[in-house]
PDB file of C-alpha atoms in Angstrom:
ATOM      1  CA  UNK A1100       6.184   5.926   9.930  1.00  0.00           C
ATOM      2  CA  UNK A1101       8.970   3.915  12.024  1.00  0.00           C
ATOM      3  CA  UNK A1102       8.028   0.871   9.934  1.00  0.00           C
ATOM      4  CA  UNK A1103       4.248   1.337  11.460  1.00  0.00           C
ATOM      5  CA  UNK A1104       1.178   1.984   9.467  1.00  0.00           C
ATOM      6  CA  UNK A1105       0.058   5.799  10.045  1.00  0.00           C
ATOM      7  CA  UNK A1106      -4.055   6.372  10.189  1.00  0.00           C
ATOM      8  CA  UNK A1107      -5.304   9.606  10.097  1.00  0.00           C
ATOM      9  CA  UNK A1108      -2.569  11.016   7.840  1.00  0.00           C
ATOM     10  CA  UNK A1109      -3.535  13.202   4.703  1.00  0.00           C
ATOM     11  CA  UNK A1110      -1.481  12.356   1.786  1.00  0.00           C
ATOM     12  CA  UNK A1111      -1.344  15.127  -0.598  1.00  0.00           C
ATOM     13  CA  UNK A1112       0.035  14.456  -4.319  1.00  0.00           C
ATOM     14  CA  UNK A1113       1.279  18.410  -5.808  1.00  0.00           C
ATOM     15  CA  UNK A1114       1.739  18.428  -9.785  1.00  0.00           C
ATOM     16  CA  UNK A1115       4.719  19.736 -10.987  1.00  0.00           C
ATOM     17  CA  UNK A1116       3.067  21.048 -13.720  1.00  0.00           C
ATOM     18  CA  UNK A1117      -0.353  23.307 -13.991  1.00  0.00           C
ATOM     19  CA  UNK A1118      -2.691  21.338 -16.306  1.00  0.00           C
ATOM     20  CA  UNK A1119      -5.699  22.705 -14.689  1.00  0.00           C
ATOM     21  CA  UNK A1120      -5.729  20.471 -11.478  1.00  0.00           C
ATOM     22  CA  UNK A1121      -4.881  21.079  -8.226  1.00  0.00           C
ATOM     23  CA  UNK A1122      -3.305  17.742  -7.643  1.00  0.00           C
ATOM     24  CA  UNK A1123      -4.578  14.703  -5.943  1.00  0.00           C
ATOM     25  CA  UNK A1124      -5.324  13.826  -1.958  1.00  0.00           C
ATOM     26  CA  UNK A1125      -6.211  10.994   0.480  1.00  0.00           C
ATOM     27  CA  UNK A1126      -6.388  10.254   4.186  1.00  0.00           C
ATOM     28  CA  UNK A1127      -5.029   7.174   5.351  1.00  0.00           C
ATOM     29  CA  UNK A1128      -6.700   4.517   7.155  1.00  0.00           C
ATOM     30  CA  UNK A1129      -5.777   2.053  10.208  1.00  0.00           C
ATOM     31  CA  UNK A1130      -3.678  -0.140   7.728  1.00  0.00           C
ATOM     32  CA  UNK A1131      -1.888   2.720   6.591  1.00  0.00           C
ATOM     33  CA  UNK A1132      -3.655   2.646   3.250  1.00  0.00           C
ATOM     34  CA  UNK A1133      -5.189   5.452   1.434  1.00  0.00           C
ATOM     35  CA  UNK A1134      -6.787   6.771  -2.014  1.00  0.00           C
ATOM     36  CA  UNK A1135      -6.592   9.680  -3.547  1.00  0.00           C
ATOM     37  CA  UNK A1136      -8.829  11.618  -4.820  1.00  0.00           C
ATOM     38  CA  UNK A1137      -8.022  14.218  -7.432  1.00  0.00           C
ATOM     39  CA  UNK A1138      -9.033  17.819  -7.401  1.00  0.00           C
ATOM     40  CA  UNK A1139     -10.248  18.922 -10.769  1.00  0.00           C
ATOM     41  CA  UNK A1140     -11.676  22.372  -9.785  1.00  0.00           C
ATOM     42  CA  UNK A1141     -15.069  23.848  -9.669  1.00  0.00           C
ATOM     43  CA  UNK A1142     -15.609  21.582  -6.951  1.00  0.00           C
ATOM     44  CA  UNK A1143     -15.409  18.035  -8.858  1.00  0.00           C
ATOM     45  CA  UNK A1144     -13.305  15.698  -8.238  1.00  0.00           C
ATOM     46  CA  UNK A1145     -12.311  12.364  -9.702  1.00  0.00           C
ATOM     47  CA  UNK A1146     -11.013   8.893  -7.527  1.00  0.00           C
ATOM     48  CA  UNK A1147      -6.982   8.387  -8.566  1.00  0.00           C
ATOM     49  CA  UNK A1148      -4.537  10.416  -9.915  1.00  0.00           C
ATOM     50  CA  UNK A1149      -3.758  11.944 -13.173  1.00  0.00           C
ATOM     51  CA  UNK A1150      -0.975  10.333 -14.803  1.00  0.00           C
ATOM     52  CA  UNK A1151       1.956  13.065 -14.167  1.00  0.00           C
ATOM     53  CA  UNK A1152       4.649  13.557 -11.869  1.00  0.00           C
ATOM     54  CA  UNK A1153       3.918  14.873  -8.299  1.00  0.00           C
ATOM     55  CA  UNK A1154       5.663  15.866  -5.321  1.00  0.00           C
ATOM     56  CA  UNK A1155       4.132  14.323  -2.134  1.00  0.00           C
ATOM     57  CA  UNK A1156       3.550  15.523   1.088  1.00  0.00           C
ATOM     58  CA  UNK A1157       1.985  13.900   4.338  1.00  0.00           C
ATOM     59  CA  UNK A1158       0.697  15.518   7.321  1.00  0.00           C
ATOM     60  CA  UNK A1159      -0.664  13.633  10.339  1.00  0.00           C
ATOM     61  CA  UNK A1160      -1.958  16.709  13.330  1.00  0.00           C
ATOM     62  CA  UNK A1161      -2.612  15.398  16.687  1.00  0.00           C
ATOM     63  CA  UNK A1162      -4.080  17.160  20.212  1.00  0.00           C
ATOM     64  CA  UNK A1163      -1.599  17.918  22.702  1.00  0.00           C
ATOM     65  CA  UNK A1164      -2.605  14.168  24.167  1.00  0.00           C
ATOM     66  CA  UNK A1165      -1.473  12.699  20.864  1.00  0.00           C
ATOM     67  CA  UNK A1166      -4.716  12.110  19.668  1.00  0.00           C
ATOM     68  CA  UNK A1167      -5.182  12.404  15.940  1.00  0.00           C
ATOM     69  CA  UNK A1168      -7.004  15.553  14.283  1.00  0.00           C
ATOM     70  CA  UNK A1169      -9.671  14.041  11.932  1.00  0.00           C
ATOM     71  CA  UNK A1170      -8.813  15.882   8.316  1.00  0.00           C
ATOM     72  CA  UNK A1171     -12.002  18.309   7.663  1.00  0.00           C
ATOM     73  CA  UNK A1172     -11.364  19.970   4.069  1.00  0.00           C
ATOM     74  CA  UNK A1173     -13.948  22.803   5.154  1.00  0.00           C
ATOM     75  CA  UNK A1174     -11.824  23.388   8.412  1.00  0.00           C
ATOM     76  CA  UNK A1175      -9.730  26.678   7.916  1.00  0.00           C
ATOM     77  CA  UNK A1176      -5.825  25.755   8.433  1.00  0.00           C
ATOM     78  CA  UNK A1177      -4.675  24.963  11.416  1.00  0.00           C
ATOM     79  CA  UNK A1178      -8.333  25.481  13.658  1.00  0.00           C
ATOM     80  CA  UNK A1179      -6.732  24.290  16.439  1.00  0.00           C
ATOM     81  CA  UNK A1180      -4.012  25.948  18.143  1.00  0.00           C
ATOM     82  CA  UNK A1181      -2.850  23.444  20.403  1.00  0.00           C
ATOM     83  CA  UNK A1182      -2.744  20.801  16.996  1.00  0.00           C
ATOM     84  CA  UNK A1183       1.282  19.656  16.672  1.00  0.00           C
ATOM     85  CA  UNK A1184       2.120  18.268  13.276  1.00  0.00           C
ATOM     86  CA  UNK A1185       3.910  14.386  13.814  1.00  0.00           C
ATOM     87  CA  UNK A1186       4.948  13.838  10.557  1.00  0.00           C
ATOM     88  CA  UNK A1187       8.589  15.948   9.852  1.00  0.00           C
ATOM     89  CA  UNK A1188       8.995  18.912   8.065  1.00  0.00           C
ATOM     90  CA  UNK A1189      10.657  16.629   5.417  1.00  0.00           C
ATOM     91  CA  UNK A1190       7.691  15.269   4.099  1.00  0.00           C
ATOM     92  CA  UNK A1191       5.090  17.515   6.053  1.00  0.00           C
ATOM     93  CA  UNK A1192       6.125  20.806   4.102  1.00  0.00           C
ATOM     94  CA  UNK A1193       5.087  22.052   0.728  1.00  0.00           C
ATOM     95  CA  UNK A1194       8.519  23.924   1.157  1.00  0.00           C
ATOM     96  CA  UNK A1195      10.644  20.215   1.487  1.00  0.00           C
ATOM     97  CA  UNK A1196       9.290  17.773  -0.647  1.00  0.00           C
ATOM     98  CA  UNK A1197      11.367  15.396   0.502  1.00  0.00           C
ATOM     99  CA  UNK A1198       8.876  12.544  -1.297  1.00  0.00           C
ATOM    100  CA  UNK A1199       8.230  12.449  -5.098  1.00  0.00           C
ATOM    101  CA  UNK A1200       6.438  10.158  -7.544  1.00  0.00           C
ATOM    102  CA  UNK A1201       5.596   9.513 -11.145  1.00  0.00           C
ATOM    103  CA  UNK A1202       2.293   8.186 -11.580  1.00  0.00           C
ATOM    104  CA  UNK A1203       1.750   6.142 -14.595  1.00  0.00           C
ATOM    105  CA  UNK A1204      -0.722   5.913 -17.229  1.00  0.00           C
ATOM    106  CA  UNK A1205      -3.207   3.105 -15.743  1.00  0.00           C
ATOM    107  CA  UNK A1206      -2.455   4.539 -11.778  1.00  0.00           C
ATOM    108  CA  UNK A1207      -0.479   2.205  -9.328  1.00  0.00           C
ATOM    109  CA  UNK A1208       0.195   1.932  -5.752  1.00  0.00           C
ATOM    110  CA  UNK A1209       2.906   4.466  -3.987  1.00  0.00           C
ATOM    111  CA  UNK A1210       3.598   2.872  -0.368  1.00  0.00           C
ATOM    112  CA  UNK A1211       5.517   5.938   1.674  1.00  0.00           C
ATOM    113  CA  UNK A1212       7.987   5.044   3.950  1.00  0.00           C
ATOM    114  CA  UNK A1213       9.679   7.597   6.215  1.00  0.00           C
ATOM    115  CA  UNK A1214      11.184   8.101  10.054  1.00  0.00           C
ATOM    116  CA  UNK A1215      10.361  10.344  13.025  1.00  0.00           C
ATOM    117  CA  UNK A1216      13.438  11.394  13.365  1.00  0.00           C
ATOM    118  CA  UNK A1217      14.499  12.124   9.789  1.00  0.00           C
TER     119      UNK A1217
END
């Protein structure tokens, strides 16, 4: 974000078509850098993405103090009241999608470049 790597984000990858998957997620590291995982239901899951296209979301919550919220996928939503999401609705909001991407057959790498203030 800002031309800054982002740790602690969660990257989330939504098909934009229902194959039976519920898409694809990762959290990103110090660097910025993240893999996803994808969601094949039942409770498996397989590293990379399905080949497909995808709208993309990223959410990064943080403390009042700015401190980052460590992603817990058996957390209900939003556990802590005081949590402030620093990423814009943009590209924060399954309602936006302001980011989209086609991944091809054989995966690849989608680097995700966006400002505060957009």
């Amino acid at each position: 974000m800002d031309g800054k790597p982002l740790s602690g984000a969660v990257v989330f990858f939504h098909p934009k078509t229902a194959d039976g998957f519920q898409g694809a997620m990762g959290v990103t590291d110090d660097s910025g850098k993240y893999v996803l995982e994808t969601f094949l239901g039942e409770g498996k899951t397989k590293k990379g993405a399905i080949p497909g296209r995808y709208d993309v979301t990223v959410s990064r919550m943080a403390k009042p103090d700015g401190t980052p919220i460590k992603y817990d996928p058996k957390a209900p939503p939003m556990s802590d009241p005081m949590a402030k999401e620093q990423v814009p609705m943009k590209y924060s909001s399954k309602n936006d999608f302001g980011l989209y991407y086609e991944v091809p057959p054989g995966g690849g790498k989608y680097d995700i470049e966006f400002s505060s203030t957009e």
